[in-house]
PDB file of C-alpha atoms in Angstrom:
ATOM      1  CA  UNK A 130       0.092   0.050   0.366  1.00 43.00           C
ATOM      2  CA  UNK A 131       1.153   3.685  -0.399  1.00 38.00           C
ATOM      3  CA  UNK A 132       1.247   5.812   2.156  1.00 40.00           C
ATOM      4  CA  UNK A 133      -1.162   8.815   1.849  1.00 42.00           C
ATOM      5  CA  UNK A 134       0.719  11.578   4.101  1.00 43.00           C
ATOM      6  CA  UNK A 135       4.347  11.884   3.115  1.00 45.00           C
ATOM      7  CA  UNK A 136       6.674  13.097   5.982  1.00 45.00           C
ATOM      8  CA  UNK A 137       3.677  14.521   8.030  1.00 51.00           C
ATOM      9  CA  UNK A 138       3.701  13.862  11.818  1.00 55.00           C
ATOM     10  CA  UNK A 139       0.627  12.386  13.336  1.00 56.00           C
ATOM     11  CA  UNK A 140      -2.108  14.930  14.602  1.00 52.00           C
ATOM     12  CA  UNK A 141      -1.313  16.094  18.132  1.00 47.00           C
ATOM     13  CA  UNK A 142       1.977  14.208  18.292  1.00 48.00           C
ATOM     14  CA  UNK A 143       5.297  15.445  20.216  1.00 43.00           C
ATOM     15  CA  UNK A 144       6.885  12.190  18.930  1.00 50.00           C
ATOM     16  CA  UNK A 145       8.539  11.575  15.918  1.00 57.00           C
ATOM     17  CA  UNK A 146       6.627   9.108  14.070  1.00 72.00           C
ATOM     18  CA  UNK A 147       5.185  10.116  11.039  1.00 80.00           C
ATOM     19  CA  UNK A 148       1.700   9.345   9.567  1.00 88.00           C
ATOM     20  CA  UNK A 149       3.232   7.188   6.912  1.00 89.00           C
ATOM     21  CA  UNK A 150       4.763   5.160   9.177  1.00 92.00           C
ATOM     22  CA  UNK A 151       1.844   4.745  11.435  1.00 93.00           C
ATOM     23  CA  UNK A 152      -0.250   3.249   8.750  1.00 95.00           C
ATOM     24  CA  UNK A 153       2.738   1.025   7.081  1.00 96.00           C
ATOM     25  CA  UNK A 154       2.704  -0.464  10.573  1.00 96.00           C
ATOM     26  CA  UNK A 155      -0.989  -0.606  10.985  1.00 97.00           C
ATOM     27  CA  UNK A 156      -1.261  -2.919   7.142  1.00 97.00           C
ATOM     28  CA  UNK A 157       2.125  -4.818   7.890  1.00 97.00           C
ATOM     29  CA  UNK A 158      -0.431  -6.267  10.843  1.00 97.00           C
ATOM     30  CA  UNK A 159      -3.362  -6.362   8.784  1.00 98.00           C
ATOM     31  CA  UNK A 160      -1.875  -8.240   6.057  1.00 98.00           C
ATOM     32  CA  UNK A 161       0.117 -10.822   7.787  1.00 98.00           C
ATOM     33  CA  UNK A 162      -2.856 -11.582  10.171  1.00 96.00           C
ATOM     34  CA  UNK A 163      -4.998 -11.734   6.842  1.00 96.00           C
ATOM     35  CA  UNK A 164      -2.572 -14.433   5.135  1.00 97.00           C
ATOM     36  CA  UNK A 165      -2.984 -16.562   8.213  1.00 95.00           C
ATOM     37  CA  UNK A 166      -6.575 -16.242   8.514  1.00 93.00           C
ATOM     38  CA  UNK A 167      -6.585 -16.889   4.662  1.00 93.00           C
ATOM     39  CA  UNK A 168      -4.774 -20.047   5.105  1.00 95.00           C
ATOM     40  CA  UNK A 169      -6.857 -21.155   8.087  1.00 90.00           C
ATOM     41  CA  UNK A 170      -9.965 -21.145   5.947  1.00 88.00           C
ATOM     42  CA  UNK A 171      -8.276 -22.929   2.851  1.00 92.00           C
ATOM     43  CA  UNK A 172      -7.416 -25.462   5.149  1.00 89.00           C
ATOM     44  CA  UNK A 173     -10.625 -25.896   7.106  1.00 83.00           C
ATOM     45  CA  UNK A 174     -12.515 -25.926   3.769  1.00 86.00           C
ATOM     46  CA  UNK A 175     -10.278 -28.809   2.297  1.00 87.00           C
ATOM     47  CA  UNK A 176     -10.760 -30.643   5.280  1.00 81.00           C
ATOM     48  CA  UNK A 177     -14.901 -30.303   4.796  1.00 76.00           C
ATOM     49  CA  UNK A 178     -14.831 -31.269   1.121  1.00 76.00           C
ATOM     50  CA  UNK A 179     -12.632 -34.054   2.292  1.00 66.00           C
ATOM     51  CA  UNK A 180     -10.604 -34.512  -0.955  1.00 59.00           C
ATOM     52  CA  UNK A 181     -13.670 -34.093  -3.470  1.00 56.00           C
ATOM     53  CA  UNK A 182     -13.844 -31.317  -5.881  1.00 58.00           C
ATOM     54  CA  UNK A 183     -17.032 -30.287  -3.717  1.00 62.00           C
ATOM     55  CA  UNK A 184     -18.197 -27.198  -5.693  1.00 74.00           C
ATOM     56  CA  UNK A 185     -20.844 -26.340  -2.785  1.00 74.00           C
ATOM     57  CA  UNK A 186     -18.054 -26.172  -0.200  1.00 77.00           C
ATOM     58  CA  UNK A 187     -15.480 -24.336  -2.175  1.00 86.00           C
ATOM     59  CA  UNK A 188     -18.158 -21.655  -3.616  1.00 85.00           C
ATOM     60  CA  UNK A 189     -18.684 -20.776   0.385  1.00 81.00           C
ATOM     61  CA  UNK A 190     -15.172 -19.187   0.275  1.00 86.00           C
ATOM     62  CA  UNK A 191     -15.910 -17.509  -2.993  1.00 89.00           C
ATOM     63  CA  UNK A 192     -19.119 -15.812  -1.003  1.00 83.00           C
ATOM     64  CA  UNK A 193     -17.317 -15.251   1.869  1.00 81.00           C
ATOM     65  CA  UNK A 194     -15.242 -12.735   0.084  1.00 85.00           C
ATOM     66  CA  UNK A 195     -17.991 -11.566  -2.192  1.00 86.00           C
ATOM     67  CA  UNK A 196     -15.456 -12.700  -5.003  1.00 92.00           C
ATOM     68  CA  UNK A 197     -17.545 -15.055  -7.156  1.00 90.00           C
ATOM     69  CA  UNK A 198     -18.097 -12.576 -10.416  1.00 92.00           C
ATOM     70  CA  UNK A 199     -13.854 -11.821  -9.765  1.00 94.00           C
ATOM     71  CA  UNK A 200     -13.530 -15.557  -9.540  1.00 94.00           C
ATOM     72  CA  UNK A 201     -15.339 -16.130 -12.796  1.00 92.00           C
ATOM     73  CA  UNK A 202     -13.894 -13.941 -14.818  1.00 92.00           C
ATOM     74  CA  UNK A 203     -10.410 -15.305 -14.480  1.00 91.00           C
ATOM     75  CA  UNK A 204     -11.077 -19.111 -14.007  1.00 88.00           C
ATOM     76  CA  UNK A 205     -13.504 -20.813 -16.842  1.00 80.00           C
ATOM     77  CA  UNK A 206     -14.115 -23.564 -14.260  1.00 87.00           C
ATOM     78  CA  UNK A 207     -15.492 -23.962 -10.723  1.00 89.00           C
ATOM     79  CA  UNK A 208     -13.410 -26.189  -8.923  1.00 90.00           C
ATOM     80  CA  UNK A 209     -11.443 -26.992  -5.324  1.00 91.00           C
ATOM     81  CA  UNK A 210      -8.272 -27.089  -6.918  1.00 92.00           C
ATOM     82  CA  UNK A 211      -8.995 -23.542  -9.264  1.00 94.00           C
ATOM     83  CA  UNK A 212     -10.557 -21.690  -6.015  1.00 94.00           C
ATOM     84  CA  UNK A 213      -7.590 -23.033  -3.505  1.00 95.00           C
ATOM     85  CA  UNK A 214      -4.482 -22.504  -6.528  1.00 96.00           C
ATOM     86  CA  UNK A 215      -6.395 -18.576  -6.962  1.00 96.00           C
ATOM     87  CA  UNK A 216      -6.528 -17.801  -3.292  1.00 97.00           C
ATOM     88  CA  UNK A 217      -2.987 -19.342  -2.784  1.00 97.00           C
ATOM     89  CA  UNK A 218      -0.437 -18.279  -5.594  1.00 97.00           C
ATOM     90  CA  UNK A 219      -2.605 -15.725  -7.929  1.00 96.00           C
ATOM     91  CA  UNK A 220      -1.116 -12.404  -8.068  1.00 95.00           C
ATOM     92  CA  UNK A 221      -3.920 -11.178 -10.292  1.00 94.00           C
ATOM     93  CA  UNK A 222      -6.732 -11.707  -7.220  1.00 96.00           C
ATOM     94  CA  UNK A 223      -5.905  -9.030  -4.652  1.00 95.00           C
ATOM     95  CA  UNK A 224      -7.561 -11.194  -1.572  1.00 94.00           C
ATOM     96  CA  UNK A 225      -4.789 -14.283  -2.223  1.00 97.00           C
ATOM     97  CA  UNK A 226      -2.068 -15.550  -0.062  1.00 98.00           C
ATOM     98  CA  UNK A 227       0.458 -14.303  -2.410  1.00 98.00           C
ATOM     99  CA  UNK A 228      -0.844 -10.910  -2.509  1.00 98.00           C
ATOM    100  CA  UNK A 229      -1.293 -10.327   0.763  1.00 98.00           C
ATOM    101  CA  UNK A 230       2.284 -11.326   1.739  1.00 98.00           C
ATOM    102  CA  UNK A 231       3.480  -9.043  -0.825  1.00 98.00           C
ATOM    103  CA  UNK A 232       1.969  -6.077   0.729  1.00 98.00           C
ATOM    104  CA  UNK A 233       2.952  -7.332   3.760  1.00 98.00           C
ATOM    105  CA  UNK A 234       6.912  -7.516   2.554  1.00 97.00           C
ATOM    106  CA  UNK A 235       6.131  -3.855   0.946  1.00 97.00           C
ATOM    107  CA  UNK A 236       5.223  -2.521   4.006  1.00 97.00           C
ATOM    108  CA  UNK A 237       7.760  -4.183   6.363  1.00 97.00           C
ATOM    109  CA  UNK A 238      10.201  -2.923   3.610  1.00 96.00           C
ATOM    110  CA  UNK A 239       9.430   0.693   4.589  1.00 95.00           C
ATOM    111  CA  UNK A 240       9.507   0.275   8.548  1.00 94.00           C
ATOM    112  CA  UNK A 241      13.325  -1.594   7.792  1.00 92.00           C
ATOM    113  CA  UNK A 242      14.766   1.311  10.089  1.00 90.00           C
ATOM    114  CA  UNK A 243      11.955   0.866  12.693  1.00 89.00           C
ATOM    115  CA  UNK A 244      11.364  -3.088  12.638  1.00 90.00           C
ATOM    116  CA  UNK A 245      13.715  -5.547  14.398  1.00 92.00           C
ATOM    117  CA  UNK A 246      16.408  -6.591  11.684  1.00 92.00           C
ATOM    118  CA  UNK A 247      14.920 -10.484  12.398  1.00 92.00           C
ATOM    119  CA  UNK A 248      11.344  -9.622  11.771  1.00 93.00           C
ATOM    120  CA  UNK A 249      11.812  -7.783   7.995  1.00 94.00           C
ATOM    121  CA  UNK A 250      14.291 -11.255   7.297  1.00 94.00           C
ATOM    122  CA  UNK A 251      11.490 -13.521   8.219  1.00 95.00           C
ATOM    123  CA  UNK A 252       8.615 -12.033   6.206  1.00 96.00           C
ATOM    124  CA  UNK A 253      10.886 -11.427   3.469  1.00 95.00           C
ATOM    125  CA  UNK A 254      11.710 -15.297   3.587  1.00 96.00           C
ATOM    126  CA  UNK A 255       7.942 -16.313   4.079  1.00 97.00           C
ATOM    127  CA  UNK A 256       7.054 -14.107   0.984  1.00 97.00           C
ATOM    128  CA  UNK A 257       9.942 -15.846  -1.093  1.00 97.00           C
ATOM    129  CA  UNK A 258       8.855 -19.159  -0.361  1.00 97.00           C
ATOM    130  CA  UNK A 259       5.247 -18.955  -1.410  1.00 97.00           C
ATOM    131  CA  UNK A 260       6.642 -16.716  -4.233  1.00 97.00           C
ATOM    132  CA  UNK A 261       8.561 -19.476  -5.415  1.00 97.00           C
ATOM    133  CA  UNK A 262       5.704 -22.069  -6.070  1.00 96.00           C
ATOM    134  CA  UNK A 263       4.132 -22.825  -9.143  1.00 95.00           C
ATOM    135  CA  UNK A 264       0.311 -23.130  -9.478  1.00 94.00           C
ATOM    136  CA  UNK A 265       0.763 -27.020 -10.334  1.00 95.00           C
ATOM    137  CA  UNK A 266       2.677 -27.029  -7.179  1.00 96.00           C
ATOM    138  CA  UNK A 267      -0.802 -26.149  -5.466  1.00 96.00           C
ATOM    139  CA  UNK A 268      -2.491 -29.453  -5.479  1.00 94.00           C
ATOM    140  CA  UNK A 269      -5.687 -30.427  -3.163  1.00 92.00           C
ATOM    141  CA  UNK A 270      -3.753 -33.222  -1.469  1.00 92.00           C
ATOM    142  CA  UNK A 271      -0.782 -30.796  -0.416  1.00 95.00           C
ATOM    143  CA  UNK A 272      -2.935 -27.956   0.001  1.00 95.00           C
ATOM    144  CA  UNK A 273      -2.922 -28.717   3.868  1.00 93.00           C
ATOM    145  CA  UNK A 274       0.880 -28.987   4.350  1.00 95.00           C
ATOM    146  CA  UNK A 275       1.265 -25.526   2.084  1.00 97.00           C
ATOM    147  CA  UNK A 276      -1.443 -23.879   4.565  1.00 96.00           C
ATOM    148  CA  UNK A 277       0.510 -24.785   7.406  1.00 95.00           C
ATOM    149  CA  UNK A 278       3.665 -23.628   6.485  1.00 96.00           C
ATOM    150  CA  UNK A 279       2.258 -20.107   5.873  1.00 97.00           C
ATOM    151  CA  UNK A 280       0.577 -20.326   8.903  1.00 96.00           C
ATOM    152  CA  UNK A 281       3.609 -20.981  11.195  1.00 96.00           C
ATOM    153  CA  UNK A 282       5.197 -18.504   9.247  1.00 97.00           C
ATOM    154  CA  UNK A 283       2.581 -15.531   9.780  1.00 97.00           C
ATOM    155  CA  UNK A 284       2.909 -17.075  13.724  1.00 96.00           C
ATOM    156  CA  UNK A 285       6.786 -16.637  13.937  1.00 96.00           C
ATOM    157  CA  UNK A 286       6.512 -13.270  12.334  1.00 96.00           C
ATOM    158  CA  UNK A 287       3.999 -12.258  15.264  1.00 94.00           C
ATOM    159  CA  UNK A 288       6.430 -13.837  17.947  1.00 94.00           C
ATOM    160  CA  UNK A 289       9.191 -11.625  16.802  1.00 94.00           C
ATOM    161  CA  UNK A 290       7.130  -8.621  16.823  1.00 93.00           C
ATOM    162  CA  UNK A 291       6.115  -9.304  20.269  1.00 91.00           C
ATOM    163  CA  UNK A 292       9.374 -10.643  21.486  1.00 92.00           C
ATOM    164  CA  UNK A 293      11.852  -8.040  19.728  1.00 92.00           C
ATOM    165  CA  UNK A 294       9.836  -4.652  18.494  1.00 92.00           C
ATOM    166  CA  UNK A 295      10.689  -1.506  20.864  1.00 90.00           C
ATOM    167  CA  UNK A 296       7.058  -0.661  22.448  1.00 89.00           C
ATOM    168  CA  UNK A 297       6.922   2.963  20.449  1.00 87.00           C
ATOM    169  CA  UNK A 298       3.597   4.180  18.379  1.00 89.00           C
ATOM    170  CA  UNK A 299       4.801   2.215  15.392  1.00 92.00           C
ATOM    171  CA  UNK A 300       4.199  -1.464  17.568  1.00 94.00           C
ATOM    172  CA  UNK A 301       0.872  -0.034  18.887  1.00 94.00           C
ATOM    173  CA  UNK A 302      -0.307   0.924  15.117  1.00 96.00           C
ATOM    174  CA  UNK A 303       1.251  -2.908  14.288  1.00 97.00           C
ATOM    175  CA  UNK A 304      -1.015  -4.267  16.838  1.00 97.00           C
ATOM    176  CA  UNK A 305      -4.000  -2.392  16.141  1.00 97.00           C
ATOM    177  CA  UNK A 306      -3.656  -3.984  12.337  1.00 97.00           C
ATOM    178  CA  UNK A 307      -3.425  -7.071  13.740  1.00 97.00           C
ATOM    179  CA  UNK A 308      -6.377  -7.111  16.405  1.00 97.00           C
ATOM    180  CA  UNK A 309      -8.821  -5.621  14.113  1.00 98.00           C
ATOM    181  CA  UNK A 310      -8.033  -7.957  10.803  1.00 97.00           C
ATOM    182  CA  UNK A 311      -8.097 -10.942  13.542  1.00 96.00           C
ATOM    183  CA  UNK A 312     -11.761  -9.880  14.439  1.00 96.00           C
ATOM    184  CA  UNK A 313     -13.288  -9.731  10.901  1.00 95.00           C
ATOM    185  CA  UNK A 314     -11.455 -12.826   9.786  1.00 92.00           C
ATOM    186  CA  UNK A 315     -12.770 -14.881  12.524  1.00 93.00           C
ATOM    187  CA  UNK A 316     -16.167 -13.532  11.744  1.00 92.00           C
ATOM    188  CA  UNK A 317     -15.745 -14.474   8.095  1.00 87.00           C
ATOM    189  CA  UNK A 318     -14.227 -18.240   8.885  1.00 85.00           C
ATOM    190  CA  UNK A 319     -17.904 -18.183  11.202  1.00 86.00           C
ATOM    191  CA  UNK A 320     -19.489 -17.054   7.978  1.00 82.00           C
ATOM    192  CA  UNK A 321     -18.572 -19.461   5.565  1.00 73.00           C
ATOM    193  CA  UNK A 322     -21.085 -21.949   6.744  1.00 65.00           C
ATOM    194  CA  UNK A 323     -23.797 -19.849   6.494  1.00 62.00           C
ATOM    195  CA  UNK A 324     -22.827 -19.683   2.742  1.00 60.00           C
ATOM    196  CA  UNK A 325     -22.487 -23.087   2.210  1.00 60.00           C
ATOM    197  CA  UNK A 326     -26.001 -23.689   3.371  1.00 56.00           C
ATOM    198  CA  UNK A 327     -27.243 -21.114   0.903  1.00 57.00           C
ATOM    199  CA  UNK A 328     -25.480 -22.249  -1.791  1.00 54.00           C
ATOM    200  CA  UNK A 329     -26.872 -25.939  -1.330  1.00 53.00           C
ATOM    201  CA  UNK A 330     -30.439 -24.299  -1.381  1.00 53.00           C
ATOM    202  CA  UNK A 331     -31.624 -24.400   2.339  1.00 53.00           C
ATOM    203  CA  UNK A 332     -34.330 -21.844   3.261  1.00 54.00           C
ATOM    204  CA  UNK A 333     -33.313 -18.749   4.854  1.00 51.00           C
ATOM    205  CA  UNK A 334     -35.074 -18.394   8.249  1.00 51.00           C
ATOM    206  CA  UNK A 335     -33.270 -18.738  11.638  1.00 47.00           C
ATOM    207  CA  UNK A 336     -33.589 -22.676  12.070  1.00 49.00           C
ATOM    208  CA  UNK A 337     -31.760 -23.420   8.828  1.00 50.00           C
ATOM    209  CA  UNK A 338     -28.353 -24.462  10.295  1.00 51.00           C
ATOM    210  CA  UNK A 339     -28.102 -28.162  11.258  1.00 51.00           C
ATOM    211  CA  UNK A 340     -26.453 -29.136  14.882  1.00 46.00           C
ATOM    212  CA  UNK A 341     -23.596 -30.035  12.916  1.00 69.00           C
ATOM    213  CA  UNK A 342     -20.949 -30.510  15.958  1.00 77.00           C
ATOM    214  CA  UNK A 343     -18.476 -32.065  13.786  1.00 76.00           C
ATOM    215  CA  UNK A 344     -18.056 -29.357  11.240  1.00 77.00           C
ATOM    216  CA  UNK A 345     -17.708 -26.872  14.338  1.00 82.00           C
ATOM    217  CA  UNK A 346     -15.304 -28.985  15.722  1.00 82.00           C
ATOM    218  CA  UNK A 347     -13.178 -28.842  12.641  1.00 79.00           C
ATOM    219  CA  UNK A 348     -13.486 -25.149  12.433  1.00 82.00           C
ATOM    220  CA  UNK A 349     -12.540 -24.771  16.176  1.00 88.00           C
ATOM    221  CA  UNK A 350      -9.507 -26.617  15.734  1.00 84.00           C
ATOM    222  CA  UNK A 351      -8.624 -24.357  12.329  1.00 79.00           C
ATOM    223  CA  UNK A 352      -9.050 -21.002  15.013  1.00 85.00           C
ATOM    224  CA  UNK A 353      -6.792 -23.033  17.326  1.00 86.00           C
ATOM    225  CA  UNK A 354      -9.463 -22.828  19.739  1.00 91.00           C
ATOM    226  CA  UNK A 355     -10.630 -26.433  20.159  1.00 90.00           C
ATOM    227  CA  UNK A 356      -8.719 -27.308  23.006  1.00 91.00           C
ATOM    228  CA  UNK A 357      -9.198 -23.830  24.779  1.00 93.00           C
ATOM    229  CA  UNK A 358     -13.018 -24.871  24.126  1.00 93.00           C
ATOM    230  CA  UNK A 359     -13.133 -27.992  25.630  1.00 91.00           C
ATOM    231  CA  UNK A 360     -11.957 -26.766  28.704  1.00 91.00           C
ATOM    232  CA  UNK A 361     -15.094 -24.101  29.352  1.00 90.00           C
ATOM    233  CA  UNK A 362     -17.574 -26.518  27.829  1.00 87.00           C
ATOM    234  CA  UNK A 363     -18.426 -30.253  28.106  1.00 83.00           C
ATOM    235  CA  UNK A 364     -18.646 -32.629  25.560  1.00 78.00           C
ATOM    236  CA  UNK A 365     -22.582 -32.211  24.903  1.00 78.00           C
ATOM    237  CA  UNK A 366     -21.900 -28.619  23.715  1.00 80.00           C
ATOM    238  CA  UNK A 367     -23.203 -28.292  20.457  1.00 82.00           C
ATOM    239  CA  UNK A 368     -22.778 -25.466  17.533  1.00 84.00           C
ATOM    240  CA  UNK A 369     -24.285 -22.587  19.555  1.00 86.00           C
ATOM    241  CA  UNK A 370     -21.716 -22.737  22.140  1.00 90.00           C
ATOM    242  CA  UNK A 371     -18.945 -23.154  19.867  1.00 90.00           C
ATOM    243  CA  UNK A 372     -20.149 -20.051  17.986  1.00 90.00           C
ATOM    244  CA  UNK A 373     -20.688 -17.828  20.974  1.00 93.00           C
ATOM    245  CA  UNK A 374     -17.279 -19.251  22.241  1.00 94.00           C
ATOM    246  CA  UNK A 375     -15.571 -17.726  18.934  1.00 94.00           C
ATOM    247  CA  UNK A 376     -17.684 -14.641  19.164  1.00 95.00           C
ATOM    248  CA  UNK A 377     -17.716 -13.844  22.754  1.00 96.00           C
ATOM    249  CA  UNK A 378     -14.967 -15.683  25.005  1.00 95.00           C
ATOM    250  CA  UNK A 379     -12.866 -12.640  26.468  1.00 95.00           C
ATOM    251  CA  UNK A 380      -9.982 -15.691  26.999  1.00 95.00           C
ATOM    252  CA  UNK A 381     -10.069 -17.393  23.757  1.00 94.00           C
ATOM    253  CA  UNK A 382      -6.901 -15.848  22.235  1.00 91.00           C
ATOM    254  CA  UNK A 383      -8.947 -15.683  18.760  1.00 92.00           C
ATOM    255  CA  UNK A 384     -12.304 -14.677  19.778  1.00 96.00           C
ATOM    256  CA  UNK A 385     -13.845 -11.425  18.251  1.00 97.00           C
ATOM    257  CA  UNK A 386     -14.245  -9.906  21.659  1.00 97.00           C
ATOM    258  CA  UNK A 387     -10.763 -10.498  22.573  1.00 97.00           C
ATOM    259  CA  UNK A 388      -9.119  -8.973  19.752  1.00 97.00           C
ATOM    260  CA  UNK A 389     -11.644  -6.010  19.797  1.00 98.00           C
ATOM    261  CA  UNK A 390     -10.603  -5.640  23.719  1.00 97.00           C
ATOM    262  CA  UNK A 391      -7.066  -5.602  22.716  1.00 97.00           C
ATOM    263  CA  UNK A 392      -7.487  -3.411  19.518  1.00 97.00           C
ATOM    264  CA  UNK A 393      -9.229  -1.049  22.371  1.00 97.00           C
ATOM    265  CA  UNK A 394      -6.209  -1.193  25.075  1.00 96.00           C
ATOM    266  CA  UNK A 395      -3.840  -0.389  22.252  1.00 95.00           C
ATOM    267  CA  UNK A 396      -6.195   2.620  21.210  1.00 95.00           C
ATOM    268  CA  UNK A 397      -6.149   3.645  24.871  1.00 92.00           C
ATOM    269  CA  UNK A 398      -2.076   3.661  25.147  1.00 91.00           C
ATOM    270  CA  UNK A 399      -1.839   5.403  21.435  1.00 88.00           C
ATOM    271  CA  UNK A 400      -4.499   7.926  22.865  1.00 85.00           C
ATOM    272  CA  UNK A 401      -3.222   8.642  25.882  1.00 80.00           C
ATOM    273  CA  UNK A 402      -0.059   9.517  24.374  1.00 73.00           C
ATOM    274  CA  UNK A 403      -1.357  11.855  21.725  1.00 71.00           C
ATOM    275  CA  UNK A 404      -3.941  13.555  24.231  1.00 69.00           C
ATOM    276  CA  UNK A 405      -6.745  12.405  22.513  1.00 67.00           C
ATOM    277  CA  UNK A 406     -10.060  14.489  23.296  1.00 67.00           C
ATOM    278  CA  UNK A 407     -13.319  11.982  24.558  1.00 62.00           C
ATOM    279  CA  UNK A 408     -15.970  11.597  22.458  1.00 64.00           C
ATOM    280  CA  UNK A 409     -14.348  11.706  18.761  1.00 85.00           C
ATOM    281  CA  UNK A 410     -15.100   9.696  16.353  1.00 90.00           C
ATOM    282  CA  UNK A 411     -12.538   7.136  16.789  1.00 93.00           C
ATOM    283  CA  UNK A 412     -13.472   6.584  20.524  1.00 92.00           C
ATOM    284  CA  UNK A 413     -17.075   6.134  19.305  1.00 94.00           C
ATOM    285  CA  UNK A 414     -16.547   3.889  16.784  1.00 96.00           C
ATOM    286  CA  UNK A 415     -14.620   1.751  19.540  1.00 96.00           C
ATOM    287  CA  UNK A 416     -17.309   1.493  21.745  1.00 96.00           C
ATOM    288  CA  UNK A 417     -19.945   0.846  19.548  1.00 96.00           C
ATOM    289  CA  UNK A 418     -17.906  -2.576  18.337  1.00 97.00           C
ATOM    290  CA  UNK A 419     -17.282  -3.822  22.200  1.00 97.00           C
ATOM    291  CA  UNK A 420     -20.996  -2.530  22.812  1.00 96.00           C
ATOM    292  CA  UNK A 421     -22.061  -5.342  19.770  1.00 95.00           C
ATOM    293  CA  UNK A 422     -20.156  -7.685  21.680  1.00 96.00           C
ATOM    294  CA  UNK A 423     -21.949  -7.246  24.887  1.00 93.00           C
ATOM    295  CA  UNK A 424     -24.651  -8.892  23.075  1.00 83.00           C
ATOM    296  CA  UNK A 425     -27.525 -10.721  25.648  1.00 80.00           C
ATOM    297  CA  UNK A 426     -27.715 -14.030  25.089  1.00 81.00           C
ATOM    298  CA  UNK A 427     -25.314 -14.479  22.440  1.00 82.00           C
ATOM    299  CA  UNK A 428     -26.536 -15.416  19.167  1.00 84.00           C
ATOM    300  CA  UNK A 429     -27.886 -18.805  17.362  1.00 80.00           C
ATOM    301  CA  UNK A 430     -26.061 -20.593  14.169  1.00 76.00           C
ATOM    302  CA  UNK A 431     -28.104 -19.600  11.029  1.00 72.00           C
ATOM    303  CA  UNK A 432     -29.244 -16.634   9.476  1.00 67.00           C
ATOM    304  CA  UNK A 433     -29.162 -14.555  12.679  1.00 81.00           C
ATOM    305  CA  UNK A 434     -25.680 -15.245  13.169  1.00 86.00           C
ATOM    306  CA  UNK A 435     -25.177 -13.968   9.455  1.00 85.00           C
ATOM    307  CA  UNK A 436     -26.492 -10.545  10.140  1.00 89.00           C
ATOM    308  CA  UNK A 437     -24.720 -10.376  13.251  1.00 93.00           C
ATOM    309  CA  UNK A 438     -21.505 -11.222  11.713  1.00 93.00           C
ATOM    310  CA  UNK A 439     -22.477  -8.612   9.304  1.00 92.00           C
ATOM    311  CA  UNK A 440     -22.918  -6.112  11.613  1.00 95.00           C
ATOM    312  CA  UNK A 441     -19.724  -6.948  13.325  1.00 96.00           C
ATOM    313  CA  UNK A 442     -17.558  -6.742  10.222  1.00 95.00           C
ATOM    314  CA  UNK A 443     -19.250  -3.176   9.562  1.00 96.00           C
ATOM    315  CA  UNK A 444     -18.171  -2.113  13.378  1.00 97.00           C
ATOM    316  CA  UNK A 445     -14.699  -3.181  12.564  1.00 97.00           C
ATOM    317  CA  UNK A 446     -14.780  -1.431   9.199  1.00 97.00           C
ATOM    318  CA  UNK A 447     -15.992   1.700  11.257  1.00 97.00           C
ATOM    319  CA  UNK A 448     -12.890   1.262  13.889  1.00 97.00           C
ATOM    320  CA  UNK A 449     -10.354   1.108  10.872  1.00 97.00           C
ATOM    321  CA  UNK A 450     -12.163   4.220   8.897  1.00 96.00           C
ATOM    322  CA  UNK A 451     -11.892   6.126  12.071  1.00 95.00           C
ATOM    323  CA  UNK A 452      -8.487   5.361  12.915  1.00 94.00           C
ATOM    324  CA  UNK A 453      -7.058   6.041   9.670  1.00 93.00           C
ATOM    325  CA  UNK A 454      -9.199   9.689   9.623  1.00 91.00           C
ATOM    326  CA  UNK A 455      -7.605  10.508  12.577  1.00 89.00           C
ATOM    327  CA  UNK A 456      -4.002   9.276  12.272  1.00 90.00           C
ATOM    328  CA  UNK A 457      -3.066   8.616   8.840  1.00 88.00           C
ATOM    329  CA  UNK A 458      -4.420  11.898   6.945  1.00 70.00           C
ATOM    330  CA  UNK A 459      -7.127  12.830   4.512  1.00 53.00           C
ATOM    331  CA  UNK A 460      -7.638  10.973   1.338  1.00 43.00           C
TER     332      UNK A 460
END
């Protein structure tokens, strides 16, 4: 991405961080998190399809990112293999893993004087490993291992950031990007089931999702949250408990609520440094997102869950837009 405000200090800043570096740090966090979550989604979809070219399962991924028209223009046939390759190594797809890692690398390059040298080298190596893959090397039997390699590479980056990055404003912006992207992507991971059922012709009422606990267990594993879920819930717990765990459990590392709370904490640290006035659009956007995640009684899987996930995604977009409006300068 290109920074919008060349050489301008953050409004209200007595510090030396420029807006363009703040924006690079924010998007570095977002793109690494996006690549990690995308491979999680591809791996869990491949698992659901169980090696078959299950059109409905893979069409759900396209619908989750609203990419069905773009895919139809790029690929003549809908198949699991074509969707997997389009999302993994196709540079013409801005939502692919290689596109996300390329954007992360470019943002990291702009921050080489700020980030730990190990973090720059690691993201550069991860990008190079995926860039070296040809489309023919991405096959459905190999997809799970390829996704695992990218997932571990992204987690290594996050570990280096938390373990070696000086705790300045740039680190806060990186963490804000990571947390908001994680909240957004967890809602997409939850939403893929809605689109699979819709593609299969299920009726759109609030009770149309079947009690498919096997599917939910696989999804919890894909979010690295299965064991955490089992520590909190009995073996008899069903889809409703699983959905609410990924949305509202404030102790689950990949839950939407913990991501939002962590983003709010980082924002408070940042706003304290920059003497932000209370009640501004950014504070309101943050409070709105947190209020959404205080939903009494939780939600049930089905159309009601889909509508709620849409609402949360808009809340995340509003938070990110308000952050950009305050710190990254005008469009």
